[in-house]
Short mmCIF file of C-alpha atoms in Angstrom, two decimals:
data_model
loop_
_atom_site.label_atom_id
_atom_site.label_comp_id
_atom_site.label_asym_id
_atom_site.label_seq_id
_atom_site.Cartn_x
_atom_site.Cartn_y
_atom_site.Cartn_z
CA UNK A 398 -17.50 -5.34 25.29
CA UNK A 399 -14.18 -7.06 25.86
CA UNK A 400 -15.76 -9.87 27.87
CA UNK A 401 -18.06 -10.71 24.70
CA UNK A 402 -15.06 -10.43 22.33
CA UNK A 403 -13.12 -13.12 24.58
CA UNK A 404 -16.60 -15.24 24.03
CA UNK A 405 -17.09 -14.34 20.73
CA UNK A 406 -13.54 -15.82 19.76
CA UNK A 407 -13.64 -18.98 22.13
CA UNK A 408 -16.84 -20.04 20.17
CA UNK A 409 -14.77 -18.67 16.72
CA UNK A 410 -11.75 -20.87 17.76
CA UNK A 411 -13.89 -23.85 17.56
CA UNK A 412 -15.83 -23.09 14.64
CA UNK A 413 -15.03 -25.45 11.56
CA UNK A 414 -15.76 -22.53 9.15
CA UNK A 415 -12.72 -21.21 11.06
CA UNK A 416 -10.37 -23.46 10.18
CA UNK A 417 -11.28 -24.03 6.99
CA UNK A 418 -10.56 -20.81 6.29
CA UNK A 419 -6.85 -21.24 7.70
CA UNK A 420 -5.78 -24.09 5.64
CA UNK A 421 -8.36 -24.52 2.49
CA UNK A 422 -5.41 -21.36 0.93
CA UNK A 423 -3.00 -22.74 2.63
CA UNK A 424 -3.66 -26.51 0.82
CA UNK A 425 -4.19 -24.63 -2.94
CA UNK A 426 -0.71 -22.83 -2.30
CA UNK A 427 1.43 -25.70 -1.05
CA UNK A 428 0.20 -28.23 -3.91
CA UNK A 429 0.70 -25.67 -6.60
CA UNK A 430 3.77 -23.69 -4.61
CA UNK A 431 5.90 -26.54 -5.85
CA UNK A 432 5.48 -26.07 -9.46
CA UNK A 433 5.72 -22.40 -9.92
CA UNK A 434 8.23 -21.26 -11.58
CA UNK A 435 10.78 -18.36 -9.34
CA UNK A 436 9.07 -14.83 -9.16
CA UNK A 437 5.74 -15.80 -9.70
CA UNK A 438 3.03 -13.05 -9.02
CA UNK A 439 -0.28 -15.25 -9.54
CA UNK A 440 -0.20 -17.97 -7.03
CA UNK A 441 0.18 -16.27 -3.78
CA UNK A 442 -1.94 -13.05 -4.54
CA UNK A 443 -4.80 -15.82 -5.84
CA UNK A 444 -4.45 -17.34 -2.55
CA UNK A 445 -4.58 -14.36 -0.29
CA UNK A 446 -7.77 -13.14 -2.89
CA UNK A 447 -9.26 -16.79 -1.91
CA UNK A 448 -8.90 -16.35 2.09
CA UNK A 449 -10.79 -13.25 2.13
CA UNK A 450 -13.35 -14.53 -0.26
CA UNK A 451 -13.86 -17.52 2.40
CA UNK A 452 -14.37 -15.60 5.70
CA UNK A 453 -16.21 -12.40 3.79
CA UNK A 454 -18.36 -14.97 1.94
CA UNK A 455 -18.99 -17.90 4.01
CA UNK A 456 -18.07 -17.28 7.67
CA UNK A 457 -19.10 -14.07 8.52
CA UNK A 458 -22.45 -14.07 6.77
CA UNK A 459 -23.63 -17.70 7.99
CA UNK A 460 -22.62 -16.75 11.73
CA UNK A 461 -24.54 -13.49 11.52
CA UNK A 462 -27.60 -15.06 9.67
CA UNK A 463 -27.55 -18.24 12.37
CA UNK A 464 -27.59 -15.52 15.64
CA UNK A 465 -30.84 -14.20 14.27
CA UNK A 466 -32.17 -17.43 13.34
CA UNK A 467 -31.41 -18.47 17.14
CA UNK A 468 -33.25 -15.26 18.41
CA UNK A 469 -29.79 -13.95 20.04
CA UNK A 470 -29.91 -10.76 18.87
CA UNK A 471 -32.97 -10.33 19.70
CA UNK A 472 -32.10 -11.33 23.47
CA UNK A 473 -29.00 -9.23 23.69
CA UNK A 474 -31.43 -5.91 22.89
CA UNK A 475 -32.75 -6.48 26.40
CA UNK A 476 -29.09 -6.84 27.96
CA UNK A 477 -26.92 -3.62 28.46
CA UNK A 478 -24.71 -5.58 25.54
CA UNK A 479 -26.75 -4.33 22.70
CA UNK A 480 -27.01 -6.21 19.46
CA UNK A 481 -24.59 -3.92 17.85
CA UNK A 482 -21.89 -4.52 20.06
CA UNK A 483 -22.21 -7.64 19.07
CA UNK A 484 -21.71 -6.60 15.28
CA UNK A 485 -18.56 -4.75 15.79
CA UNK A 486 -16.53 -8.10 17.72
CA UNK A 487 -18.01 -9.87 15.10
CA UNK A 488 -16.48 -7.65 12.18
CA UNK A 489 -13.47 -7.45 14.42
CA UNK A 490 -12.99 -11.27 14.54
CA UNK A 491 -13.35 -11.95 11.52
CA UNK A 492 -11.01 -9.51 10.03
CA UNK A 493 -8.20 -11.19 12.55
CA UNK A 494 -9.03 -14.40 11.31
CA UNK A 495 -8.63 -12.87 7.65
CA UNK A 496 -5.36 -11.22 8.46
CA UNK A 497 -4.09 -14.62 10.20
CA UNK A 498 -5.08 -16.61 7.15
CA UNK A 499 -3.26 -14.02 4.90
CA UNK A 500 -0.13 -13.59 7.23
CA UNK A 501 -0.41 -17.71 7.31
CA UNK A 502 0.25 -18.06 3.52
CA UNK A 503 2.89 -15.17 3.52
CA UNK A 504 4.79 -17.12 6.36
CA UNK A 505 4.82 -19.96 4.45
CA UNK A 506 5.27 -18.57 0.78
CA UNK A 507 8.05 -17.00 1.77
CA UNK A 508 9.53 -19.11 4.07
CA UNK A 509 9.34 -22.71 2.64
CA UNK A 510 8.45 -21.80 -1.05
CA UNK A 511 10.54 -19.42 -1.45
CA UNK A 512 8.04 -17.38 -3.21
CA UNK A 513 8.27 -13.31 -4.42
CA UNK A 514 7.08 -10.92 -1.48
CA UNK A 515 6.01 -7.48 -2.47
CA UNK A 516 8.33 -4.36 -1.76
CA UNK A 517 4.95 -2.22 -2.22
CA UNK A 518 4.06 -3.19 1.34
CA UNK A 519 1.52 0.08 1.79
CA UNK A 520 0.64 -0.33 -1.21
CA UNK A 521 -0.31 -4.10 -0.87
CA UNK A 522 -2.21 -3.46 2.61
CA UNK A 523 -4.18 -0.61 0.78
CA UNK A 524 -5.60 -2.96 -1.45
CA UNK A 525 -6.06 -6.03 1.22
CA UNK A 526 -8.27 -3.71 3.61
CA UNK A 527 -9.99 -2.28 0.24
CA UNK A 528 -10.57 -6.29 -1.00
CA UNK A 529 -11.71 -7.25 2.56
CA UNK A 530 -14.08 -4.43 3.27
CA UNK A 531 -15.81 -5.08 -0.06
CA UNK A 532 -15.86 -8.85 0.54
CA UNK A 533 -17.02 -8.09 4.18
CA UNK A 534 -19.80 -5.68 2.97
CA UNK A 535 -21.20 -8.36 0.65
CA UNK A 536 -21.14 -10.90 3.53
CA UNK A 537 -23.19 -8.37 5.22
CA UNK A 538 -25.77 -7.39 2.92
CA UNK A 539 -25.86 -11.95 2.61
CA UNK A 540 -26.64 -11.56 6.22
CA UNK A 541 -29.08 -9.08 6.17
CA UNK A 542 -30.92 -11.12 3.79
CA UNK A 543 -30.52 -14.41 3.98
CA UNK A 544 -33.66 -16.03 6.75
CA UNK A 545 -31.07 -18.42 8.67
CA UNK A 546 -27.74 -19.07 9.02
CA UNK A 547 -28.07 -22.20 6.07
CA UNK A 548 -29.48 -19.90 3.55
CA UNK A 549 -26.67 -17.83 4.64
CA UNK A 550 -24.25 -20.82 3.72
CA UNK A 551 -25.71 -21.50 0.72
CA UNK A 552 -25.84 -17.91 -0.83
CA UNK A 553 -22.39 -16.91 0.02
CA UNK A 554 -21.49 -20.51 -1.74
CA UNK A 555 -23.96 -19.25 -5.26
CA UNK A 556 -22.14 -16.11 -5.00
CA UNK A 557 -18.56 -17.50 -4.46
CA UNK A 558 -17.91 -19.71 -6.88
CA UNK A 559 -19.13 -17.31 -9.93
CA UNK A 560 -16.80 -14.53 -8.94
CA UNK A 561 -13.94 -16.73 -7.88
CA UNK A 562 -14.62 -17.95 -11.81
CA UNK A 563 -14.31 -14.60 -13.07
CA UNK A 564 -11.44 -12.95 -11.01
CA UNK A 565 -9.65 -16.05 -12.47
CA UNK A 566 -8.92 -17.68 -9.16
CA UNK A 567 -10.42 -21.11 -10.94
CA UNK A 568 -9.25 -21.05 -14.48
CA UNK A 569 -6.11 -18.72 -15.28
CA UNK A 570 -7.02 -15.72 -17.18
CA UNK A 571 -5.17 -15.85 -20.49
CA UNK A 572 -7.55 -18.87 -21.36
CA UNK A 573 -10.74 -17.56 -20.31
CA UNK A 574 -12.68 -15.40 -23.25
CA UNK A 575 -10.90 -11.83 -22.85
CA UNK A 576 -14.59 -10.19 -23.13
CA UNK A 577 -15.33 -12.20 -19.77
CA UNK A 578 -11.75 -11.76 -17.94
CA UNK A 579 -12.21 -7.94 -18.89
CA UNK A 580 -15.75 -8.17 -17.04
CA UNK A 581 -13.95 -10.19 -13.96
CA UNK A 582 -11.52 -7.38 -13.08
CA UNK A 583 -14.58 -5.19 -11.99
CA UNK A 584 -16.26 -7.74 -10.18
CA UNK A 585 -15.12 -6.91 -6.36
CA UNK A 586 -13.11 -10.69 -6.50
CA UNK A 587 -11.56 -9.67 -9.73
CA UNK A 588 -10.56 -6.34 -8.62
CA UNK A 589 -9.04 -7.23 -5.69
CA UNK A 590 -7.40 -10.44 -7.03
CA UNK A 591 -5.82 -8.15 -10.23
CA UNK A 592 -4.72 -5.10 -7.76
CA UNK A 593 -2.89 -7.57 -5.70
CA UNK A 594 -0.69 -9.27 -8.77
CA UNK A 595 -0.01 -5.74 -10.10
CA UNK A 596 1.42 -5.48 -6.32
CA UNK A 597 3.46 -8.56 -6.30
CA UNK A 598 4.77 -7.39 -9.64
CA UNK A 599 6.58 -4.20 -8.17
CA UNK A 600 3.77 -2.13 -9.80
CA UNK A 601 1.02 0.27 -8.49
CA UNK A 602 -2.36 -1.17 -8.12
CA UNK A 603 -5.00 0.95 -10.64
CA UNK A 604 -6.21 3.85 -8.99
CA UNK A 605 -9.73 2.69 -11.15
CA UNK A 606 -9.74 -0.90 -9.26
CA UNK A 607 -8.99 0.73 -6.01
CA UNK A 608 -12.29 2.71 -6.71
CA UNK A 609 -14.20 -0.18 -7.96
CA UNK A 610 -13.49 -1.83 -4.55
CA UNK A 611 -14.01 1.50 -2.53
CA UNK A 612 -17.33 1.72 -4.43
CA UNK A 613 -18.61 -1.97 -3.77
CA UNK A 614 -17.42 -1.45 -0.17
CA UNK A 615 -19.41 1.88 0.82
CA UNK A 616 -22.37 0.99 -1.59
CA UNK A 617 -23.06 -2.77 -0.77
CA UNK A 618 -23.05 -1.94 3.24
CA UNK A 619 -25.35 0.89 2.71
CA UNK A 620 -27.52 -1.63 1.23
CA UNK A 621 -26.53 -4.53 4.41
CA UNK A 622 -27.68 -1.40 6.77
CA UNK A 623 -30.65 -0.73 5.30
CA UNK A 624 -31.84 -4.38 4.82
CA UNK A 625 -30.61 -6.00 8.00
CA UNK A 626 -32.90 -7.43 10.71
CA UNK A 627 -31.58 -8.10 14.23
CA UNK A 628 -34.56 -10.28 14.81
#
């Protein structure tokens, strides 16, 4: 298993999706890191929220989705590395790349921009491996359903940019309609986006959100198990 995780994150390393992932938060918080004002808790949480959107939504789904397509799950069943092996690196990977995307735009909040860090620090990693196991879970079930690694793509994109909308990572959410920012916090984006600015404002993240995301995490990868197709 360790010899397919050092393959698994060679091919990672050169994977576009990969780096896009790296510096598309990194970009959105150094433009608008120079205008915010000292103590702000919206920026940096909406950029963390919008790292582990991009690897739950978009990477890990469309590499999934393109191994089937390519029929190498299907091959690995006949290898003594069996297909779920290949799951586990996968989840594995990806979760580093979310946590070096996220320490990324900590490093450099803090660090060039000056920005407010959270003193909650269990509380904020509560609610990042609640956030990324919900995102991850959704990626997942995309996986499971999606017929090739494009339809993969383009699903995690339909999906994205709604909920991105409605967490209020694309519009700030004292202008949206306060009917449909109320509906965003319960949306797994919106619930981890909100818990993470009630962490970088020295408060407690809502037990209720924390639920919403443990419920879209257990629930939407019962679903991904039941649906998915290793060839």
């Amino acid at each position: 298993m360790m010899k397919l995780a050092v393959v698994e994150a060679k091919l990672l390393t050169r994977e576009p999706g990969a780096l896009f992932s790296l510096l598309i938060p990194l970009f959105i918080l150094v433009v608008f890191g120079s205008s915010i004002e000292p103590g702000d808790t919206v920026l940096l949480p909406m950029a963390l929220a919008i790292a582990v959107g991009m690897v739950g939504l978009y990477l890990l789904p469309t590499t999934l989705a393109a191994y089937r397509e390519r029929g190498i799950l299907r091959r690995l069943s006949a290898t003594p590395v069996r297909p779920g092996n290949l799951l586990v690196v996968q989840l594995i990977l990806q979760l580093v790349l979310a946590v070096t995307a996220c320490g990324l735009l900590l490093a450099v909040a803090g660090t060039v921009l000056g920005a407010t860090l959270p003193t909650g620090v269990p509380s904020a990693v509560l609610v990042f491996l609640l956030g990324t196991a919900s995102m991850f879970a959704i990626g997942l079930l995309i996986a499971a359903l999606a017929p090739n690694g494009r339809a993969a793509n383009g699903i995690g994109v339909l999906l994205y940019f709604p909920m991105a909308y409605l967490a209020g990572l694309m519009q700030p959410k004292d202008q949206m309609p306060a009917m449909v920012a109320r509906i965003g916090e319960y949306t797994p984006l919106g619930a981890f986006g909100q818990s993470m600015r009630e962490v970088w404002a020295g408060g407690a993240p809502s037990p209720l959100l924390l639920g919403v995301l443990a419920a879209y995490a257990l629930v939407v990868s019962i679903a991904a198990a039941t649906f998915f197709r290793w060839e």
